[in-house]
């Protein structure tokens, strides 16, 4: 019951943030592009919750990732106040908030890939599992960069807010590096926590199947 309450609070928090961010974003087209992953993922998570619930860790990180995307959509990544604060704090040349988004873009897909591979028994915990999880995260990051490229080709100068390169010629490469770092945090720093929660989910599923 407590877990259901937690997930309800997370879902309502993301929904409220989404609604508020869409009232008067800096640019409506950019907002829609930035929050589109949230709009696509939310129905999938709701529909799969009963048949294939994810670990608490993954739901928490997905919610946080959604909030990062929503905030970036509301202001555009180059104008998020938190990013300006970090820019001043570390004396950076650009607003670094988009790098947080790309860090999460590696962290969450890697953790999701790892969980699916383990729970569907394609692989057990080990080096190969970590390697493939990293590969999935990098593939996802590369595909997102191609989406940005396609949007730029279609929209021309109108895609500048969505791309958020801020004049950095190495923006794409640094974005993928941040995704790789995020994936590394998943497979190295969060693996044990995830494994414990996967084991708890598996035990709960067995008890429900046995009717105990």
JSON list of C-alpha atoms in Angstrom, two decimals:
[
{"chain": "A", "resi": 1, "resn": "UNK", "atom": "CA", "xyz": [0.00, 0.00, 0.00]},
{"chain": "A", "resi": 2, "resn": "UNK", "atom": "CA", "xyz": [2.76, 2.44, 0.90]},
{"chain": "A", "resi": 3, "resn": "UNK", "atom": "CA", "xyz": [4.42, 1.70, -2.42]},
{"chain": "A", "resi": 4, "resn": "UNK", "atom": "CA", "xyz": [1.19, 2.47, -4.31]},
{"chain": "A", "resi": 5, "resn": "UNK", "atom": "CA", "xyz": [0.92, 5.77, -2.42]},
{"chain": "A", "resi": 6, "resn": "UNK", "atom": "CA", "xyz": [4.50, 6.63, -3.40]},
{"chain": "A", "resi": 7, "resn": "UNK", "atom": "CA", "xyz": [3.82, 5.91, -7.07]},
{"chain": "A", "resi": 8, "resn": "UNK", "atom": "CA", "xyz": [0.60, 7.92, -6.96]},
{"chain": "A", "resi": 9, "resn": "UNK", "atom": "CA", "xyz": [2.46, 10.90, -5.47]},
{"chain": "A", "resi": 10, "resn": "UNK", "atom": "CA", "xyz": [5.17, 10.62, -8.11]},
{"chain": "A", "resi": 11, "resn": "UNK", "atom": "CA", "xyz": [2.64, 10.42, -10.91]},
{"chain": "A", "resi": 12, "resn": "UNK", "atom": "CA", "xyz": [0.62, 13.38, -9.65]},
{"chain": "A", "resi": 13, "resn": "UNK", "atom": "CA", "xyz": [3.78, 15.43, -9.15]},
{"chain": "A", "resi": 14, "resn": "UNK", "atom": "CA", "xyz": [4.88, 14.83, -12.73]},
{"chain": "A", "resi": 15, "resn": "UNK", "atom": "CA", "xyz": [1.36, 15.53, -14.03]},
{"chain": "A", "resi": 16, "resn": "UNK", "atom": "CA", "xyz": [1.11, 18.79, -12.08]},
{"chain": "A", "resi": 17, "resn": "UNK", "atom": "CA", "xyz": [4.55, 19.89, -13.27]},
{"chain": "A", "resi": 18, "resn": "UNK", "atom": "CA", "xyz": [3.57, 19.05, -16.85]},
{"chain": "A", "resi": 19, "resn": "UNK", "atom": "CA", "xyz": [0.37, 21.09, -16.64]},
{"chain": "A", "resi": 20, "resn": "UNK", "atom": "CA", "xyz": [2.05, 24.10, -15.01]},
{"chain": "A", "resi": 21, "resn": "UNK", "atom": "CA", "xyz": [4.94, 24.05, -17.48]},
{"chain": "A", "resi": 22, "resn": "UNK", "atom": "CA", "xyz": [2.56, 24.06, -20.42]},
{"chain": "A", "resi": 23, "resn": "UNK", "atom": "CA", "xyz": [0.59, 27.12, -19.34]},
{"chain": "A", "resi": 24, "resn": "UNK", "atom": "CA", "xyz": [3.12, 29.72, -20.47]},
{"chain": "A", "resi": 25, "resn": "UNK", "atom": "CA", "xyz": [6.39, 28.11, -21.61]},
{"chain": "A", "resi": 26, "resn": "UNK", "atom": "CA", "xyz": [9.11, 30.18, -23.25]},
{"chain": "A", "resi": 27, "resn": "UNK", "atom": "CA", "xyz": [8.29, 28.56, -26.60]},
{"chain": "A", "resi": 28, "resn": "UNK", "atom": "CA", "xyz": [5.33, 26.24, -27.09]},
{"chain": "A", "resi": 29, "resn": "UNK", "atom": "CA", "xyz": [6.86, 24.24, -29.93]},
{"chain": "A", "resi": 30, "resn": "UNK", "atom": "CA", "xyz": [10.06, 23.64, -27.97]},
{"chain": "A", "resi": 31, "resn": "UNK", "atom": "CA", "xyz": [8.04, 22.71, -24.88]},
{"chain": "A", "resi": 32, "resn": "UNK", "atom": "CA", "xyz": [6.14, 20.08, -26.84]},
{"chain": "A", "resi": 33, "resn": "UNK", "atom": "CA", "xyz": [9.33, 18.62, -28.29]},
{"chain": "A", "resi": 34, "resn": "UNK", "atom": "CA", "xyz": [11.05, 18.50, -24.90]},
{"chain": "A", "resi": 35, "resn": "UNK", "atom": "CA", "xyz": [8.18, 16.92, -22.97]},
{"chain": "A", "resi": 36, "resn": "UNK", "atom": "CA", "xyz": [7.18, 14.47, -25.73]},
{"chain": "A", "resi": 37, "resn": "UNK", "atom": "CA", "xyz": [9.19, 11.62, -24.09]},
{"chain": "A", "resi": 38, "resn": "UNK", "atom": "CA", "xyz": [7.10, 12.13, -20.94]},
{"chain": "A", "resi": 39, "resn": "UNK", "atom": "CA", "xyz": [3.87, 12.09, -22.94]},
{"chain": "A", "resi": 40, "resn": "UNK", "atom": "CA", "xyz": [4.94, 8.87, -24.68]},
{"chain": "A", "resi": 41, "resn": "UNK", "atom": "CA", "xyz": [6.30, 7.07, -21.62]},
{"chain": "A", "resi": 42, "resn": "UNK", "atom": "CA", "xyz": [3.46, 7.82, -19.19]},
{"chain": "A", "resi": 43, "resn": "UNK", "atom": "CA", "xyz": [0.79, 5.66, -20.90]},
{"chain": "A", "resi": 44, "resn": "UNK", "atom": "CA", "xyz": [3.26, 2.79, -21.30]},
{"chain": "A", "resi": 45, "resn": "UNK", "atom": "CA", "xyz": [4.14, 2.88, -17.60]},
{"chain": "A", "resi": 46, "resn": "UNK", "atom": "CA", "xyz": [0.47, 3.00, -16.59]},
{"chain": "A", "resi": 47, "resn": "UNK", "atom": "CA", "xyz": [-0.56, 0.14, -18.86]},
{"chain": "A", "resi": 48, "resn": "UNK", "atom": "CA", "xyz": [2.38, -2.07, -17.88]},
{"chain": "A", "resi": 49, "resn": "UNK", "atom": "CA", "xyz": [2.17, -1.47, -14.12]},
{"chain": "A", "resi": 50, "resn": "UNK", "atom": "CA", "xyz": [0.02, -4.51, -13.27]},
{"chain": "A", "resi": 51, "resn": "UNK", "atom": "CA", "xyz": [1.60, -7.00, -15.65]},
{"chain": "A", "resi": 52, "resn": "UNK", "atom": "CA", "xyz": [5.22, -5.85, -15.39]},
{"chain": "A", "resi": 53, "resn": "UNK", "atom": "CA", "xyz": [5.79, -3.42, -12.51]},
{"chain": "A", "resi": 54, "resn": "UNK", "atom": "CA", "xyz": [9.26, -1.93, -12.37]},
{"chain": "A", "resi": 55, "resn": "UNK", "atom": "CA", "xyz": [11.46, -1.54, -9.31]},
{"chain": "A", "resi": 56, "resn": "UNK", "atom": "CA", "xyz": [10.91, 1.38, -6.96]},
{"chain": "A", "resi": 57, "resn": "UNK", "atom": "CA", "xyz": [14.36, 2.71, -7.84]},
{"chain": "A", "resi": 58, "resn": "UNK", "atom": "CA", "xyz": [13.51, 2.84, -11.53]},
{"chain": "A", "resi": 59, "resn": "UNK", "atom": "CA", "xyz": [10.15, 4.53, -10.99]},
{"chain": "A", "resi": 60, "resn": "UNK", "atom": "CA", "xyz": [11.81, 7.19, -8.81]},
{"chain": "A", "resi": 61, "resn": "UNK", "atom": "CA", "xyz": [14.50, 7.89, -11.42]},
{"chain": "A", "resi": 62, "resn": "UNK", "atom": "CA", "xyz": [11.97, 7.95, -14.26]},
{"chain": "A", "resi": 63, "resn": "UNK", "atom": "CA", "xyz": [9.92, 10.53, -12.35]},
{"chain": "A", "resi": 64, "resn": "UNK", "atom": "CA", "xyz": [13.02, 12.65, -11.71]},
{"chain": "A", "resi": 65, "resn": "UNK", "atom": "CA", "xyz": [14.01, 12.39, -15.37]},
{"chain": "A", "resi": 66, "resn": "UNK", "atom": "CA", "xyz": [10.51, 13.51, -16.36]},
{"chain": "A", "resi": 67, "resn": "UNK", "atom": "CA", "xyz": [10.80, 16.56, -14.11]},
{"chain": "A", "resi": 68, "resn": "UNK", "atom": "CA", "xyz": [14.17, 17.42, -15.65]},
{"chain": "A", "resi": 69, "resn": "UNK", "atom": "CA", "xyz": [12.62, 17.27, -19.13]},
{"chain": "A", "resi": 70, "resn": "UNK", "atom": "CA", "xyz": [9.58, 19.28, -18.08]},
{"chain": "A", "resi": 71, "resn": "UNK", "atom": "CA", "xyz": [11.66, 22.05, -16.53]},
{"chain": "A", "resi": 72, "resn": "UNK", "atom": "CA", "xyz": [13.85, 22.17, -19.62]},
{"chain": "A", "resi": 73, "resn": "UNK", "atom": "CA", "xyz": [10.77, 22.40, -21.79]},
{"chain": "A", "resi": 74, "resn": "UNK", "atom": "CA", "xyz": [9.27, 25.24, -19.79]},
{"chain": "A", "resi": 75, "resn": "UNK", "atom": "CA", "xyz": [12.33, 27.51, -19.96]},
{"chain": "A", "resi": 76, "resn": "UNK", "atom": "CA", "xyz": [14.29, 25.83, -22.81]},
{"chain": "A", "resi": 77, "resn": "UNK", "atom": "CA", "xyz": [17.49, 24.19, -21.60]},
{"chain": "A", "resi": 78, "resn": "UNK", "atom": "CA", "xyz": [19.66, 27.23, -22.24]},
{"chain": "A", "resi": 79, "resn": "UNK", "atom": "CA", "xyz": [17.48, 29.39, -19.96]},
{"chain": "A", "resi": 80, "resn": "UNK", "atom": "CA", "xyz": [16.77, 27.20, -16.92]},
{"chain": "A", "resi": 81, "resn": "UNK", "atom": "CA", "xyz": [17.55, 29.28, -13.79]},
{"chain": "A", "resi": 82, "resn": "UNK", "atom": "CA", "xyz": [19.19, 26.32, -12.04]},
{"chain": "A", "resi": 83, "resn": "UNK", "atom": "CA", "xyz": [21.61, 26.10, -14.95]},
{"chain": "A", "resi": 84, "resn": "UNK", "atom": "CA", "xyz": [22.52, 29.78, -14.65]},
{"chain": "A", "resi": 85, "resn": "UNK", "atom": "CA", "xyz": [23.20, 29.26, -10.95]},
{"chain": "A", "resi": 86, "resn": "UNK", "atom": "CA", "xyz": [25.55, 26.36, -11.76]},
{"chain": "A", "resi": 87, "resn": "UNK", "atom": "CA", "xyz": [27.15, 28.40, -14.52]},
{"chain": "A", "resi": 88, "resn": "UNK", "atom": "CA", "xyz": [27.98, 31.18, -12.05]},
{"chain": "A", "resi": 89, "resn": "UNK", "atom": "CA", "xyz": [29.02, 28.78, -9.31]},
{"chain": "A", "resi": 90, "resn": "UNK", "atom": "CA", "xyz": [31.54, 26.91, -11.45]},
{"chain": "A", "resi": 91, "resn": "UNK", "atom": "CA", "xyz": [32.43, 29.85, -13.75]},
{"chain": "A", "resi": 92, "resn": "UNK", "atom": "CA", "xyz": [31.26, 28.01, -16.88]},
{"chain": "A", "resi": 93, "resn": "UNK", "atom": "CA", "xyz": [30.90, 29.49, -20.36]},
{"chain": "A", "resi": 94, "resn": "UNK", "atom": "CA", "xyz": [27.38, 28.14, -20.92]},
{"chain": "A", "resi": 95, "resn": "UNK", "atom": "CA", "xyz": [24.27, 27.05, -19.08]},
{"chain": "A", "resi": 96, "resn": "UNK", "atom": "CA", "xyz": [24.97, 23.36, -18.26]},
{"chain": "A", "resi": 97, "resn": "UNK", "atom": "CA", "xyz": [21.41, 22.29, -17.43]},
{"chain": "A", "resi": 98, "resn": "UNK", "atom": "CA", "xyz": [21.08, 20.30, -20.66]},
{"chain": "A", "resi": 99, "resn": "UNK", "atom": "CA", "xyz": [23.97, 18.09, -19.50]},
{"chain": "A", "resi": 100, "resn": "UNK", "atom": "CA", "xyz": [21.86, 17.00, -16.53]},
{"chain": "A", "resi": 101, "resn": "UNK", "atom": "CA", "xyz": [19.20, 15.95, -19.01]},
{"chain": "A", "resi": 102, "resn": "UNK", "atom": "CA", "xyz": [21.70, 13.90, -20.99]},
{"chain": "A", "resi": 103, "resn": "UNK", "atom": "CA", "xyz": [23.12, 12.37, -17.83]},
{"chain": "A", "resi": 104, "resn": "UNK", "atom": "CA", "xyz": [19.62, 11.13, -17.01]},
{"chain": "A", "resi": 105, "resn": "UNK", "atom": "CA", "xyz": [19.21, 10.08, -20.64]},
{"chain": "A", "resi": 106, "resn": "UNK", "atom": "CA", "xyz": [21.98, 7.55, -20.07]},
{"chain": "A", "resi": 107, "resn": "UNK", "atom": "CA", "xyz": [21.19, 6.61, -16.49]},
{"chain": "A", "resi": 108, "resn": "UNK", "atom": "CA", "xyz": [17.51, 5.72, -16.89]},
{"chain": "A", "resi": 109, "resn": "UNK", "atom": "CA", "xyz": [17.65, 3.74, -20.19]},
{"chain": "A", "resi": 110, "resn": "UNK", "atom": "CA", "xyz": [20.66, 1.75, -18.93]},
{"chain": "A", "resi": 111, "resn": "UNK", "atom": "CA", "xyz": [18.83, 0.87, -15.72]},
{"chain": "A", "resi": 112, "resn": "UNK", "atom": "CA", "xyz": [15.67, 0.00, -17.64]},
{"chain": "A", "resi": 113, "resn": "UNK", "atom": "CA", "xyz": [17.58, -2.20, -20.09]},
{"chain": "A", "resi": 114, "resn": "UNK", "atom": "CA", "xyz": [19.36, -3.92, -17.21]},
{"chain": "A", "resi": 115, "resn": "UNK", "atom": "CA", "xyz": [16.09, -4.63, -15.42]},
{"chain": "A", "resi": 116, "resn": "UNK", "atom": "CA", "xyz": [14.39, -6.06, -18.50]},
{"chain": "A", "resi": 117, "resn": "UNK", "atom": "CA", "xyz": [17.36, -8.26, -19.36]},
{"chain": "A", "resi": 118, "resn": "UNK", "atom": "CA", "xyz": [17.51, -9.68, -15.83]},
{"chain": "A", "resi": 119, "resn": "UNK", "atom": "CA", "xyz": [13.82, -10.14, -15.20]},
{"chain": "A", "resi": 120, "resn": "UNK", "atom": "CA", "xyz": [13.12, -11.75, -18.57]},
{"chain": "A", "resi": 121, "resn": "UNK", "atom": "CA", "xyz": [16.13, -14.00, -17.92]},
{"chain": "A", "resi": 122, "resn": "UNK", "atom": "CA", "xyz": [18.10, -13.02, -20.99]},
{"chain": "A", "resi": 123, "resn": "UNK", "atom": "CA", "xyz": [21.15, -12.41, -18.80]},
{"chain": "A", "resi": 124, "resn": "UNK", "atom": "CA", "xyz": [22.18, -12.67, -15.17]},
{"chain": "A", "resi": 125, "resn": "UNK", "atom": "CA", "xyz": [24.14, -10.05, -13.23]},
{"chain": "A", "resi": 126, "resn": "UNK", "atom": "CA", "xyz": [27.68, -9.73, -14.51]},
{"chain": "A", "resi": 127, "resn": "UNK", "atom": "CA", "xyz": [30.01, -7.96, -16.90]},
{"chain": "A", "resi": 128, "resn": "UNK", "atom": "CA", "xyz": [28.02, -8.76, -20.05]},
{"chain": "A", "resi": 129, "resn": "UNK", "atom": "CA", "xyz": [24.83, -7.41, -18.51]},
{"chain": "A", "resi": 130, "resn": "UNK", "atom": "CA", "xyz": [26.57, -4.16, -17.64]},
{"chain": "A", "resi": 131, "resn": "UNK", "atom": "CA", "xyz": [28.15, -3.89, -21.09]},
{"chain": "A", "resi": 132, "resn": "UNK", "atom": "CA", "xyz": [24.86, -4.40, -22.94]},
{"chain": "A", "resi": 133, "resn": "UNK", "atom": "CA", "xyz": [23.08, -1.94, -20.67]},
{"chain": "A", "resi": 134, "resn": "UNK", "atom": "CA", "xyz": [25.72, 0.65, -21.54]},
{"chain": "A", "resi": 135, "resn": "UNK", "atom": "CA", "xyz": [25.29, -0.14, -25.23]},
{"chain": "A", "resi": 136, "resn": "UNK", "atom": "CA", "xyz": [21.51, 0.34, -25.03]},
{"chain": "A", "resi": 137, "resn": "UNK", "atom": "CA", "xyz": [21.94, 3.69, -23.30]},
{"chain": "A", "resi": 138, "resn": "UNK", "atom": "CA", "xyz": [24.45, 4.91, -25.88]},
{"chain": "A", "resi": 139, "resn": "UNK", "atom": "CA", "xyz": [22.24, 3.71, -28.73]},
{"chain": "A", "resi": 140, "resn": "UNK", "atom": "CA", "xyz": [19.32, 5.61, -27.22]},
{"chain": "A", "resi": 141, "resn": "UNK", "atom": "CA", "xyz": [21.48, 8.73, -26.86]},
{"chain": "A", "resi": 142, "resn": "UNK", "atom": "CA", "xyz": [22.70, 8.47, -30.46]},
{"chain": "A", "resi": 143, "resn": "UNK", "atom": "CA", "xyz": [19.13, 8.04, -31.72]},
{"chain": "A", "resi": 144, "resn": "UNK", "atom": "CA", "xyz": [18.03, 11.13, -29.78]},
{"chain": "A", "resi": 145, "resn": "UNK", "atom": "CA", "xyz": [20.87, 13.13, -31.37]},
{"chain": "A", "resi": 146, "resn": "UNK", "atom": "CA", "xyz": [19.61, 12.01, -34.78]},
{"chain": "A", "resi": 147, "resn": "UNK", "atom": "CA", "xyz": [16.11, 13.18, -33.83]},
{"chain": "A", "resi": 148, "resn": "UNK", "atom": "CA", "xyz": [17.58, 16.58, -32.99]},
{"chain": "A", "resi": 149, "resn": "UNK", "atom": "CA", "xyz": [19.32, 16.59, -36.38]},
{"chain": "A", "resi": 150, "resn": "UNK", "atom": "CA", "xyz": [16.06, 15.73, -38.19]},
{"chain": "A", "resi": 151, "resn": "UNK", "atom": "CA", "xyz": [14.20, 18.46, -36.32]},
{"chain": "A", "resi": 152, "resn": "UNK", "atom": "CA", "xyz": [16.94, 20.92, -37.26]},
{"chain": "A", "resi": 153, "resn": "UNK", "atom": "CA", "xyz": [16.64, 19.96, -40.93]},
{"chain": "A", "resi": 154, "resn": "UNK", "atom": "CA", "xyz": [12.86, 20.37, -40.88]},
{"chain": "A", "resi": 155, "resn": "UNK", "atom": "CA", "xyz": [12.59, 23.51, -38.74]},
{"chain": "A", "resi": 156, "resn": "UNK", "atom": "CA", "xyz": [15.81, 25.28, -39.72]},
{"chain": "A", "resi": 157, "resn": "UNK", "atom": "CA", "xyz": [16.56, 28.18, -37.40]},
{"chain": "A", "resi": 158, "resn": "UNK", "atom": "CA", "xyz": [13.34, 27.43, -35.51]},
{"chain": "A", "resi": 159, "resn": "UNK", "atom": "CA", "xyz": [15.01, 24.39, -33.96]},
{"chain": "A", "resi": 160, "resn": "UNK", "atom": "CA", "xyz": [17.69, 26.41, -32.18]},
{"chain": "A", "resi": 161, "resn": "UNK", "atom": "CA", "xyz": [15.80, 26.45, -28.87]},
{"chain": "A", "resi": 162, "resn": "UNK", "atom": "CA", "xyz": [15.28, 22.67, -29.04]},
{"chain": "A", "resi": 163, "resn": "UNK", "atom": "CA", "xyz": [18.90, 21.93, -29.92]},
{"chain": "A", "resi": 164, "resn": "UNK", "atom": "CA", "xyz": [20.27, 24.19, -27.18]},
{"chain": "A", "resi": 165, "resn": "UNK", "atom": "CA", "xyz": [23.86, 23.97, -28.41]},
{"chain": "A", "resi": 166, "resn": "UNK", "atom": "CA", "xyz": [24.63, 27.51, -27.16]},
{"chain": "A", "resi": 167, "resn": "UNK", "atom": "CA", "xyz": [27.35, 27.84, -29.78]},
{"chain": "A", "resi": 168, "resn": "UNK", "atom": "CA", "xyz": [29.25, 24.74, -28.63]},
{"chain": "A", "resi": 169, "resn": "UNK", "atom": "CA", "xyz": [30.61, 22.87, -31.70]},
{"chain": "A", "resi": 170, "resn": "UNK", "atom": "CA", "xyz": [31.14, 19.74, -29.56]},
{"chain": "A", "resi": 171, "resn": "UNK", "atom": "CA", "xyz": [27.67, 19.75, -28.01]},
{"chain": "A", "resi": 172, "resn": "UNK", "atom": "CA", "xyz": [26.62, 16.43, -29.57]},
{"chain": "A", "resi": 173, "resn": "UNK", "atom": "CA", "xyz": [29.77, 14.65, -28.42]},
{"chain": "A", "resi": 174, "resn": "UNK", "atom": "CA", "xyz": [29.57, 16.04, -24.88]},
{"chain": "A", "resi": 175, "resn": "UNK", "atom": "CA", "xyz": [25.88, 15.09, -24.72]},
{"chain": "A", "resi": 176, "resn": "UNK", "atom": "CA", "xyz": [26.73, 11.48, -25.51]},
{"chain": "A", "resi": 177, "resn": "UNK", "atom": "CA", "xyz": [29.60, 11.54, -23.02]},
{"chain": "A", "resi": 178, "resn": "UNK", "atom": "CA", "xyz": [27.19, 12.62, -20.30]},
{"chain": "A", "resi": 179, "resn": "UNK", "atom": "CA", "xyz": [24.83, 9.81, -21.31]},
{"chain": "A", "resi": 180, "resn": "UNK", "atom": "CA", "xyz": [27.72, 7.36, -21.03]},
{"chain": "A", "resi": 181, "resn": "UNK", "atom": "CA", "xyz": [28.58, 8.68, -17.57]},
{"chain": "A", "resi": 182, "resn": "UNK", "atom": "CA", "xyz": [24.96, 8.35, -16.51]},
{"chain": "A", "resi": 183, "resn": "UNK", "atom": "CA", "xyz": [24.84, 4.78, -17.80]},
{"chain": "A", "resi": 184, "resn": "UNK", "atom": "CA", "xyz": [28.03, 4.04, -15.91]},
{"chain": "A", "resi": 185, "resn": "UNK", "atom": "CA", "xyz": [26.44, 5.27, -12.69]},
{"chain": "A", "resi": 186, "resn": "UNK", "atom": "CA", "xyz": [23.56, 2.84, -13.35]},
{"chain": "A", "resi": 187, "resn": "UNK", "atom": "CA", "xyz": [25.55, -0.30, -14.01]},
{"chain": "A", "resi": 188, "resn": "UNK", "atom": "CA", "xyz": [28.24, 0.35, -11.40]},
{"chain": "A", "resi": 189, "resn": "UNK", "atom": "CA", "xyz": [26.69, 2.41, -8.64]},
{"chain": "A", "resi": 190, "resn": "UNK", "atom": "CA", "xyz": [23.04, 1.31, -8.66]},
{"chain": "A", "resi": 191, "resn": "UNK", "atom": "CA", "xyz": [23.25, -2.34, -9.72]},
{"chain": "A", "resi": 192, "resn": "UNK", "atom": "CA", "xyz": [23.15, -3.85, -6.22]},
{"chain": "A", "resi": 193, "resn": "UNK", "atom": "CA", "xyz": [20.18, -1.75, -5.16]},
{"chain": "A", "resi": 194, "resn": "UNK", "atom": "CA", "xyz": [18.34, -2.72, -8.31]},
{"chain": "A", "resi": 195, "resn": "UNK", "atom": "CA", "xyz": [19.17, -6.42, -7.87]},
{"chain": "A", "resi": 196, "resn": "UNK", "atom": "CA", "xyz": [17.74, -6.40, -4.34]},
{"chain": "A", "resi": 197, "resn": "UNK", "atom": "CA", "xyz": [14.56, -4.75, -5.53]},
{"chain": "A", "resi": 198, "resn": "UNK", "atom": "CA", "xyz": [14.26, -7.15, -8.48]},
{"chain": "A", "resi": 199, "resn": "UNK", "atom": "CA", "xyz": [14.57, -10.07, -6.05]},
{"chain": "A", "resi": 200, "resn": "UNK", "atom": "CA", "xyz": [11.83, -8.57, -3.87]},
{"chain": "A", "resi": 201, "resn": "UNK", "atom": "CA", "xyz": [9.57, -8.12, -6.90]},
{"chain": "A", "resi": 202, "resn": "UNK", "atom": "CA", "xyz": [10.20, -11.70, -7.99]},
{"chain": "A", "resi": 203, "resn": "UNK", "atom": "CA", "xyz": [9.40, -13.09, -4.54]},
{"chain": "A", "resi": 204, "resn": "UNK", "atom": "CA", "xyz": [6.22, -11.03, -4.36]},
{"chain": "A", "resi": 205, "resn": "UNK", "atom": "CA", "xyz": [5.15, -12.30, -7.78]},
{"chain": "A", "resi": 206, "resn": "UNK", "atom": "CA", "xyz": [5.73, -15.91, -6.72]},
{"chain": "A", "resi": 207, "resn": "UNK", "atom": "CA", "xyz": [3.69, -15.44, -3.55]},
{"chain": "A", "resi": 208, "resn": "UNK", "atom": "CA", "xyz": [0.83, -13.89, -5.52]},
{"chain": "A", "resi": 209, "resn": "UNK", "atom": "CA", "xyz": [0.93, -16.76, -8.03]},
{"chain": "A", "resi": 210, "resn": "UNK", "atom": "CA", "xyz": [0.82, -19.30, -5.19]},
{"chain": "A", "resi": 211, "resn": "UNK", "atom": "CA", "xyz": [-2.01, -17.42, -3.52]},
{"chain": "A", "resi": 212, "resn": "UNK", "atom": "CA", "xyz": [-0.07, -16.84, -0.30]}
]
